[in-house]
Amino acid sequence: MDHALVVIDDTDAHRELLAEAGQLAHDTGAKLTVLAWITPDQVNETADNLEVIEQMEGTSYSEPDSSSTAEQFAQQIAEEVFDSFDESLEYATDGIVVEESERADEVIATAEDLGSDHLFVVGRRRSPTGKALFGDFAQRILLNFDGTVTIKMN
């Protein structure tokens, strides 16, 4: 493993996976990038919430930069998880805005752009019917990423 990419959101399973990937990267001397993703709907919801706050407070906020919002989230979670490490861990953070249906393709593209050779993702248990109807993020990553994939089942 030379460069690991860990895909996270704000769940315990993702925090556990991040801690495991961080320890592995530390032990092997690999690069580590923490990637958070948000949907355009989440971006719009944040903008709407800021508008309400602006009206209530009579203040003005700038429009949130979508990818930097996701990256800040990745940074926040990484700091919380890696704070418990005995030794410091070097890592980078990144964020993407993507529709959930396109998430696997965007994660793979990001991993390839970064030169990652190992992906860490959390998967959900789904019935075959659920996979057929809704797709399966972890399965698409496993089948289409040209590198090692570690999946933590949620």
C-alpha positions as a printed Julia matrix, in Angstrom:
154×3 Matrix{Float64}:
   0.0    0.0     0.0
   1.47   3.32   -1.12
  -1.53   5.66   -0.99
  -4.82   4.87    0.75
  -8.1    6.73    0.23
 -10.73   6.43    2.97
 -14.31   7.42    2.06
 -16.24   8.68    5.1
 -19.44  10.16    6.4
 -20.49  10.84    9.98
 -21.24   7.35   11.3
 -19.47   5.18   13.84
 -18.64   2.6    11.17
 -16.85   5.25    9.11
 -14.94   6.49   12.16
 -13.84   2.94   12.99
 -12.76   2.36    9.39
 -10.83   5.64    9.38
  -9.01   4.67   12.58
  -8.09   1.26   11.12
  -6.93   2.78    7.82
  -4.97   5.45    9.67
  -3.17   2.86   11.79
  -2.35   0.78    8.71
  -1.07   3.83    6.81
   1.03   4.84    9.82
   2.5    1.35   10.22
   3.35   0.99    6.52
   4.42   4.57    5.85
   1.72   5.0     3.21
   0.09   8.27    2.22
  -3.46   8.7     3.47
  -6.28  10.83    2.08
  -9.63  11.2     3.82
 -12.48  11.85    1.38
 -15.92  13.11    2.39
 -18.8   13.4    -0.03
 -22.01  15.39    0.04
 -24.95  15.56   -2.34
 -26.12  18.68   -4.18
 -29.31  18.47   -2.08
 -27.21  18.75    1.09
 -25.45  21.79   -0.37
 -28.8   23.4    -1.15
 -30.07  22.62    2.34
 -27.01  24.29    3.86
 -27.53  27.36    1.66
 -31.2   27.51    2.66
 -30.28  27.28    6.36
 -27.76  30.11    5.95
 -30.44  32.22    4.29
 -32.79  31.71    7.25
 -29.99  32.63    9.69
 -29.18  35.73    7.63
 -32.8   36.85    7.81
 -33.08  36.2    11.54
 -29.78  37.86   12.44
 -29.72  40.54    9.81
 -26.29  39.36    8.74
 -24.77  38.18    5.5
 -22.87  34.98    4.81
 -21.12  34.04    1.62
 -22.38  31.09   -0.39
 -20.7   27.93    0.85
 -18.14  26.41   -1.51
 -19.54  22.91   -1.86
 -16.35  20.88   -2.17
 -14.61  22.85    0.56
 -17.59  22.18    2.85
 -17.11  18.45    2.29
 -13.35  18.8     2.76
 -13.84  20.69    6.04
 -16.08  17.88    7.2
 -13.36  15.34    6.31
 -10.82  17.42    8.24
 -13.07  17.62   11.3
 -13.74  13.87   11.43
 -10.07  13.03   10.78
  -8.94  15.31   13.6
 -11.42  13.7    15.99
 -10.38  10.16   15.05
  -6.63  10.7    14.82
  -6.48  12.76   18.02
  -6.47   9.48   19.95
  -3.34   8.22   18.15
  -0.15   8.11   20.23
   1.96   9.35   17.33
   1.1   11.99   14.8
  -0.25  10.85   11.47
   0.16  12.82    8.28
  -2.87  12.84    6.02
  -4.66  14.95    3.45
  -8.36  15.67    3.14
 -10.58  16.11    0.12
 -14.28  16.59   -0.56
 -16.6   16.0    -3.48
 -20.16  16.95   -4.31
 -21.91  14.14   -6.11
 -25.33  12.57   -6.58
 -25.55   9.37   -4.57
 -26.16   7.34   -7.73
 -22.82   8.56   -9.15
 -20.84   8.26   -5.92
 -18.92   5.06   -6.76
 -17.74   6.42  -10.12
 -16.66   9.73   -8.57
 -14.83   8.02   -5.71
 -12.96   5.8    -8.18
 -12.09   8.82  -10.34
 -10.83  10.7    -7.27
  -8.77   7.69   -6.18
  -7.23   7.43   -9.64
  -6.51  11.18   -9.75
  -4.72  10.92   -6.39
  -2.81   7.79   -7.38
  -4.42   5.73   -4.63
  -3.82   2.0    -4.7
  -6.07   1.09   -1.75
  -9.66   2.16   -1.09
 -11.4    1.87    2.28
 -15.21   2.08    2.2
 -18.18   1.16    4.37
 -20.81  -1.07    2.8
 -24.4   -1.8     3.73
 -26.0   -5.18    3.86
 -28.65  -5.34    1.14
 -30.82  -8.02   -0.3
 -30.28  -8.94   -3.95
 -33.5   -7.05   -4.77
 -32.23  -3.96   -2.92
 -28.97  -4.09   -4.88
 -30.86  -4.39   -8.15
 -33.19  -1.49   -7.35
 -30.83   0.9    -5.6
 -27.38  -0.23   -6.71
 -24.64  -1.07   -4.29
 -21.84   1.43   -3.73
 -19.37  -1.05   -2.22
 -20.02  -3.64   -4.91
 -19.43  -1.1    -7.7
 -16.19   0.0    -6.03
 -15.05  -3.6    -5.66
 -15.79  -4.45   -9.29
 -14.45  -1.27  -10.89
 -11.47  -0.08   -8.82
  -8.1   -1.28  -10.07
  -6.52  -1.75   -6.66
  -7.12  -3.19   -3.23
 -10.48  -2.5    -1.6
 -11.26  -2.89    2.11
 -14.96  -2.93    2.94
 -16.29  -2.57    6.47
 -19.88  -3.8     6.63
 -22.26  -1.51    8.48
